[in-house]
């Protein structure tokens, strides 16, 4: 059908797809998401040219993209931020978008941020090594163990403790929008046997007696709290901590988060703490795995 239409266009003097002005094509691409733009670029030279234009990709970038690129792409500190931002302004915006969609590491590799390829929203992952964990220095209670299911290849494993408390914070210039915070937890110690994923339930106990409390607060006064019993061993679960709103992408916001179970009438153990995730709310609309109160 396409070849017939193309032949008719050439023979009858009608306008073919490749005759469209690049500016008109760019107006169409502005209404598509990034993966669709990349697919449309394959149609013709005109579409390919329009799909590489700065105007198309700058519209998909967060307004503080230069600052984000400086934070993760230059490898420098605060003194280098202005210079890195100037470089970002000179780069093709398609390349800026591609770089921000990769892992951009912070805090010596203990934190990572990236853009969601489809929607352009900013995401962040914070390693267990960047968290403040009560008793982490005592191997009778906690150990860091290797795990290839973690973005950071290491998780904190709890054998047994009376006072369970894990806290963390991050200060970052998130683009404007609503974000959700999650703790990624796993009951049981996962490992592989003969190439198959299994887990040990040896130390799992205490989580069905009292719920775990999840807490969130921000530097501008936002707060959230929820509770949940930990069940379903052998599965990584993203436990919802709460949501917060960023109103200005130019001002850093500090978020503090925690998961605690400090009822000292019983011990608890057999838990892996992988990381904390911060994601745009539009990515978290799926049904949550737990009922929170």
mmCIF file with all atom_site columns, N, CA, C and O in Angstrom, residues 74-103:
data_model
loop_
_atom_site.group_PDB
_atom_site.id
_atom_site.type_symbol
_atom_site.label_atom_id
_atom_site.label_alt_id
_atom_site.label_comp_id
_atom_site.label_asym_id
_atom_site.label_entity_id
_atom_site.label_seq_id
_atom_site.pdbx_PDB_ins_code
_atom_site.Cartn_x
_atom_site.Cartn_y
_atom_site.Cartn_z
_atom_site.occupancy
_atom_site.B_iso_or_equiv
_atom_site.pdbx_formal_charge
_atom_site.auth_seq_id
_atom_site.auth_comp_id
_atom_site.auth_asym_id
_atom_site.auth_atom_id
_atom_site.pdbx_PDB_model_num
ATOM 1   N N  . UNK A 1 74  ? 29.745 15.314 34.767 1.00 0.00 ? 74  UNK A N  1
ATOM 2   C CA . UNK A 1 74  ? 31.066 15.938 34.691 1.00 0.00 ? 74  UNK A CA 1
ATOM 3   C C  . UNK A 1 74  ? 32.072 15.298 35.608 1.00 0.00 ? 74  UNK A C  1
ATOM 4   O O  . UNK A 1 74  ? 33.266 15.370 35.383 1.00 0.00 ? 74  UNK A O  1
ATOM 5   N N  . UNK A 1 75  ? 31.566 14.667 36.683 1.00 0.00 ? 75  UNK A N  1
ATOM 6   C CA . UNK A 1 75  ? 32.479 14.067 37.651 1.00 0.00 ? 75  UNK A CA 1
ATOM 7   C C  . UNK A 1 75  ? 33.142 15.088 38.556 1.00 0.00 ? 75  UNK A C  1
ATOM 8   O O  . UNK A 1 75  ? 33.968 14.739 39.395 1.00 0.00 ? 75  UNK A O  1
ATOM 9   N N  . UNK A 1 76  ? 32.779 16.357 38.451 1.00 0.00 ? 76  UNK A N  1
ATOM 10  C CA . UNK A 1 76  ? 33.397 17.394 39.268 1.00 0.00 ? 76  UNK A CA 1
ATOM 11  C C  . UNK A 1 76  ? 32.535 17.778 40.448 1.00 0.00 ? 76  UNK A C  1
ATOM 12  O O  . UNK A 1 76  ? 31.438 17.285 40.645 1.00 0.00 ? 76  UNK A O  1
ATOM 13  N N  . UNK A 1 77  ? 33.055 18.681 41.269 1.00 0.00 ? 77  UNK A N  1
ATOM 14  C CA . UNK A 1 77  ? 32.318 19.146 42.422 1.00 0.00 ? 77  UNK A CA 1
ATOM 15  C C  . UNK A 1 77  ? 31.589 20.438 42.111 1.00 0.00 ? 77  UNK A C  1
ATOM 16  O O  . UNK A 1 77  ? 31.333 20.781 40.956 1.00 0.00 ? 77  UNK A O  1
ATOM 17  N N  . UNK A 1 78  ? 31.292 21.192 43.182 1.00 0.00 ? 78  UNK A N  1
ATOM 18  C CA . UNK A 1 78  ? 30.532 22.431 43.017 1.00 0.00 ? 78  UNK A CA 1
ATOM 19  C C  . UNK A 1 78  ? 31.290 23.457 42.174 1.00 0.00 ? 78  UNK A C  1
ATOM 20  O O  . UNK A 1 78  ? 30.686 24.231 41.433 1.00 0.00 ? 78  UNK A O  1
ATOM 21  N N  . UNK A 1 79  ? 32.628 23.460 42.279 1.00 0.00 ? 79  UNK A N  1
ATOM 22  C CA . UNK A 1 79  ? 33.417 24.437 41.544 1.00 0.00 ? 79  UNK A CA 1
ATOM 23  C C  . UNK A 1 79  ? 33.328 24.228 40.037 1.00 0.00 ? 79  UNK A C  1
ATOM 24  O O  . UNK A 1 79  ? 33.548 25.149 39.252 1.00 0.00 ? 79  UNK A O  1
ATOM 25  N N  . UNK A 1 80  ? 33.021 23.014 39.638 1.00 0.00 ? 80  UNK A N  1
ATOM 26  C CA . UNK A 1 80  ? 32.959 22.695 38.214 1.00 0.00 ? 80  UNK A CA 1
ATOM 27  C C  . UNK A 1 80  ? 31.543 22.760 37.645 1.00 0.00 ? 80  UNK A C  1
ATOM 28  O O  . UNK A 1 80  ? 31.342 22.555 36.456 1.00 0.00 ? 80  UNK A O  1
ATOM 29  N N  . UNK A 1 81  ? 30.555 23.021 38.512 1.00 0.00 ? 81  UNK A N  1
ATOM 30  C CA . UNK A 1 81  ? 29.168 22.936 38.070 1.00 0.00 ? 81  UNK A CA 1
ATOM 31  C C  . UNK A 1 81  ? 28.846 23.957 36.990 1.00 0.00 ? 81  UNK A C  1
ATOM 32  O O  . UNK A 1 81  ? 28.186 23.631 35.998 1.00 0.00 ? 81  UNK A O  1
ATOM 33  N N  . UNK A 1 82  ? 29.307 25.199 37.147 1.00 0.00 ? 82  UNK A N  1
ATOM 34  C CA . UNK A 1 82  ? 29.005 26.230 36.165 1.00 0.00 ? 82  UNK A CA 1
ATOM 35  C C  . UNK A 1 82  ? 29.624 25.892 34.812 1.00 0.00 ? 82  UNK A C  1
ATOM 36  O O  . UNK A 1 82  ? 28.983 26.041 33.766 1.00 0.00 ? 82  UNK A O  1
ATOM 37  N N  . UNK A 1 83  ? 30.874 25.407 34.834 1.00 0.00 ? 83  UNK A N  1
ATOM 38  C CA . UNK A 1 83  ? 31.540 25.046 33.579 1.00 0.00 ? 83  UNK A CA 1
ATOM 39  C C  . UNK A 1 83  ? 30.834 23.874 32.915 1.00 0.00 ? 83  UNK A C  1
ATOM 40  O O  . UNK A 1 83  ? 30.643 23.852 31.698 1.00 0.00 ? 83  UNK A O  1
ATOM 41  N N  . UNK A 1 84  ? 30.424 22.881 33.730 1.00 0.00 ? 84  UNK A N  1
ATOM 42  C CA . UNK A 1 84  ? 29.731 21.718 33.176 1.00 0.00 ? 84  UNK A CA 1
ATOM 43  C C  . UNK A 1 84  ? 28.375 22.112 32.602 1.00 0.00 ? 84  UNK A C  1
ATOM 44  O O  . UNK A 1 84  ? 27.940 21.585 31.568 1.00 0.00 ? 84  UNK A O  1
ATOM 45  N N  . UNK A 1 85  ? 27.708 23.047 33.255 1.00 0.00 ? 85  UNK A N  1
ATOM 46  C CA . UNK A 1 85  ? 26.415 23.513 32.757 1.00 0.00 ? 85  UNK A CA 1
ATOM 47  C C  . UNK A 1 85  ? 26.585 24.226 31.416 1.00 0.00 ? 85  UNK A C  1
ATOM 48  O O  . UNK A 1 85  ? 25.745 24.093 30.516 1.00 0.00 ? 85  UNK A O  1
ATOM 49  N N  . UNK A 1 86  ? 27.677 24.993 31.269 1.00 0.00 ? 86  UNK A N  1
ATOM 50  C CA . UNK A 1 86  ? 27.933 25.669 29.997 1.00 0.00 ? 86  UNK A CA 1
ATOM 51  C C  . UNK A 1 86  ? 28.172 24.666 28.876 1.00 0.00 ? 86  UNK A C  1
ATOM 52  O O  . UNK A 1 86  ? 27.702 24.845 27.745 1.00 0.00 ? 86  UNK A O  1
ATOM 53  N N  . UNK A 1 87  ? 28.890 23.593 29.193 1.00 0.00 ? 87  UNK A N  1
ATOM 54  C CA . UNK A 1 87  ? 29.113 22.536 28.201 1.00 0.00 ? 87  UNK A CA 1
ATOM 55  C C  . UNK A 1 87  ? 27.792 21.891 27.812 1.00 0.00 ? 87  UNK A C  1
ATOM 56  O O  . UNK A 1 87  ? 27.533 21.599 26.640 1.00 0.00 ? 87  UNK A O  1
ATOM 57  N N  . UNK A 1 88  ? 26.923 21.683 28.800 1.00 0.00 ? 88  UNK A N  1
ATOM 58  C CA . UNK A 1 88  ? 25.624 21.065 28.542 1.00 0.00 ? 88  UNK A CA 1
ATOM 59  C C  . UNK A 1 88  ? 24.786 21.909 27.590 1.00 0.00 ? 88  UNK A C  1
ATOM 60  O O  . UNK A 1 88  ? 24.055 21.373 26.745 1.00 0.00 ? 88  UNK A O  1
ATOM 61  N N  . UNK A 1 89  ? 24.901 23.217 27.700 1.00 0.00 ? 89  UNK A N  1
ATOM 62  C CA . UNK A 1 89  ? 24.134 24.105 26.831 1.00 0.00 ? 89  UNK A CA 1
ATOM 63  C C  . UNK A 1 89  ? 24.598 23.997 25.385 1.00 0.00 ? 89  UNK A C  1
ATOM 64  O O  . UNK A 1 89  ? 23.819 24.208 24.446 1.00 0.00 ? 89  UNK A O  1
ATOM 65  N N  . UNK A 1 90  ? 25.869 23.672 25.180 1.00 0.00 ? 90  UNK A N  1
ATOM 66  C CA . UNK A 1 90  ? 26.410 23.595 23.826 1.00 0.00 ? 90  UNK A CA 1
ATOM 67  C C  . UNK A 1 90  ? 26.191 22.230 23.176 1.00 0.00 ? 90  UNK A C  1
ATOM 68  O O  . UNK A 1 90  ? 26.291 22.100 21.966 1.00 0.00 ? 90  UNK A O  1
ATOM 69  N N  . UNK A 1 91  ? 25.914 21.221 23.965 1.00 0.00 ? 91  UNK A N  1
ATOM 70  C CA . UNK A 1 91  ? 25.741 19.869 23.432 1.00 0.00 ? 91  UNK A CA 1
ATOM 71  C C  . UNK A 1 91  ? 24.424 19.743 22.679 1.00 0.00 ? 91  UNK A C  1
ATOM 72  O O  . UNK A 1 91  ? 23.440 20.416 23.016 1.00 0.00 ? 91  UNK A O  1
ATOM 73  N N  . UNK A 1 92  ? 24.361 18.896 21.658 1.00 0.00 ? 92  UNK A N  1
ATOM 74  C CA . UNK A 1 92  ? 23.070 18.590 21.028 1.00 0.00 ? 92  UNK A CA 1
ATOM 75  C C  . UNK A 1 92  ? 22.119 18.048 22.083 1.00 0.00 ? 92  UNK A C  1
ATOM 76  O O  . UNK A 1 92  ? 22.494 17.201 22.901 1.00 0.00 ? 92  UNK A O  1
ATOM 77  N N  . UNK A 1 93  ? 20.883 18.517 22.068 1.00 0.00 ? 93  UNK A N  1
ATOM 78  C CA . UNK A 1 93  ? 19.951 18.146 23.132 1.00 0.00 ? 93  UNK A CA 1
ATOM 79  C C  . UNK A 1 93  ? 19.574 16.663 23.082 1.00 0.00 ? 93  UNK A C  1
ATOM 80  O O  . UNK A 1 93  ? 19.224 16.070 24.096 1.00 0.00 ? 93  UNK A O  1
ATOM 81  N N  . UNK A 1 94  ? 19.670 16.062 21.916 1.00 0.00 ? 94  UNK A N  1
ATOM 82  C CA . UNK A 1 94  ? 19.427 14.625 21.837 1.00 0.00 ? 94  UNK A CA 1
ATOM 83  C C  . UNK A 1 94  ? 20.490 13.870 22.618 1.00 0.00 ? 94  UNK A C  1
ATOM 84  O O  . UNK A 1 94  ? 20.203 12.876 23.306 1.00 0.00 ? 94  UNK A O  1
ATOM 85  N N  . UNK A 1 95  ? 21.735 14.331 22.555 1.00 0.00 ? 95  UNK A N  1
ATOM 86  C CA . UNK A 1 95  ? 22.820 13.699 23.305 1.00 0.00 ? 95  UNK A CA 1
ATOM 87  C C  . UNK A 1 95  ? 22.662 13.931 24.799 1.00 0.00 ? 95  UNK A C  1
ATOM 88  O O  . UNK A 1 95  ? 22.950 13.047 25.613 1.00 0.00 ? 95  UNK A O  1
ATOM 89  N N  . UNK A 1 96  ? 22.205 15.134 25.163 1.00 0.00 ? 96  UNK A N  1
ATOM 90  C CA . UNK A 1 96  ? 21.944 15.414 26.577 1.00 0.00 ? 96  UNK A CA 1
ATOM 91  C C  . UNK A 1 96  ? 20.898 14.443 27.116 1.00 0.00 ? 96  UNK A C  1
ATOM 92  O O  . UNK A 1 96  ? 21.060 13.859 28.197 1.00 0.00 ? 96  UNK A O  1
ATOM 93  N N  . UNK A 1 97  ? 19.823 14.245 26.348 1.00 0.00 ? 97  UNK A N  1
ATOM 94  C CA . UNK A 1 97  ? 18.762 13.336 26.775 1.00 0.00 ? 97  UNK A CA 1
ATOM 95  C C  . UNK A 1 97  ? 19.316 11.917 26.938 1.00 0.00 ? 97  UNK A C  1
ATOM 96  O O  . UNK A 1 97  ? 19.030 11.236 27.929 1.00 0.00 ? 97  UNK A O  1
ATOM 97  N N  . UNK A 1 98  ? 20.117 11.477 25.977 1.00 0.00 ? 98  UNK A N  1
ATOM 98  C CA . UNK A 1 98  ? 20.681 10.131 26.036 1.00 0.00 ? 98  UNK A CA 1
ATOM 99  C C  . UNK A 1 98  ? 21.587 9.964  27.253 1.00 0.00 ? 98  UNK A C  1
ATOM 100 O O  . UNK A 1 98  ? 21.548 8.931  27.933 1.00 0.00 ? 98  UNK A O  1
ATOM 101 N N  . UNK A 1 99  ? 22.401 10.975 27.547 1.00 0.00 ? 99  UNK A N  1
ATOM 102 C CA . UNK A 1 99  ? 23.304 10.874 28.691 1.00 0.00 ? 99  UNK A CA 1
ATOM 103 C C  . UNK A 1 99  ? 22.544 10.817 30.004 1.00 0.00 ? 99  UNK A C  1
ATOM 104 O O  . UNK A 1 99  ? 22.909 10.074 30.918 1.00 0.00 ? 99  UNK A O  1
ATOM 105 N N  . UNK A 1 100 ? 21.486 11.601 30.108 1.00 0.00 ? 100 UNK A N  1
ATOM 106 C CA . UNK A 1 100 ? 20.720 11.613 31.349 1.00 0.00 ? 100 UNK A CA 1
ATOM 107 C C  . UNK A 1 100 ? 19.904 10.341 31.540 1.00 0.00 ? 100 UNK A C  1
ATOM 108 O O  . UNK A 1 100 ? 19.489 10.034 32.657 1.00 0.00 ? 100 UNK A O  1
ATOM 109 N N  . UNK A 1 101 ? 19.672 9.603  30.471 1.00 0.00 ? 101 UNK A N  1
ATOM 110 C CA . UNK A 1 101 ? 18.946 8.327  30.591 1.00 0.00 ? 101 UNK A CA 1
ATOM 111 C C  . UNK A 1 101 ? 19.862 7.189  31.051 1.00 0.00 ? 101 UNK A C  1
ATOM 112 O O  . UNK A 1 101 ? 19.379 6.111  31.392 1.00 0.00 ? 101 UNK A O  1
ATOM 113 N N  . UNK A 1 102 ? 21.176 7.426  31.041 1.00 0.00 ? 102 UNK A N  1
ATOM 114 C CA . UNK A 1 102 ? 22.101 6.426  31.546 1.00 0.00 ? 102 UNK A CA 1
ATOM 115 C C  . UNK A 1 102 ? 22.236 6.553  33.058 1.00 0.00 ? 102 UNK A C  1
ATOM 116 O O  . UNK A 1 102 ? 21.743 7.501  33.664 1.00 0.00 ? 102 UNK A O  1
ATOM 117 N N  . UNK A 1 103 ? 22.938 5.603  33.665 1.00 0.00 ? 103 UNK A N  1
ATOM 118 C CA . UNK A 1 103 ? 23.221 5.718  35.093 1.00 0.00 ? 103 UNK A CA 1
ATOM 119 C C  . UNK A 1 103 ? 24.170 6.893  35.336 1.00 0.00 ? 103 UNK A C  1
ATOM 120 O O  . UNK A 1 103 ? 25.248 6.957  34.767 1.00 0.00 ? 103 UNK A O  1
#
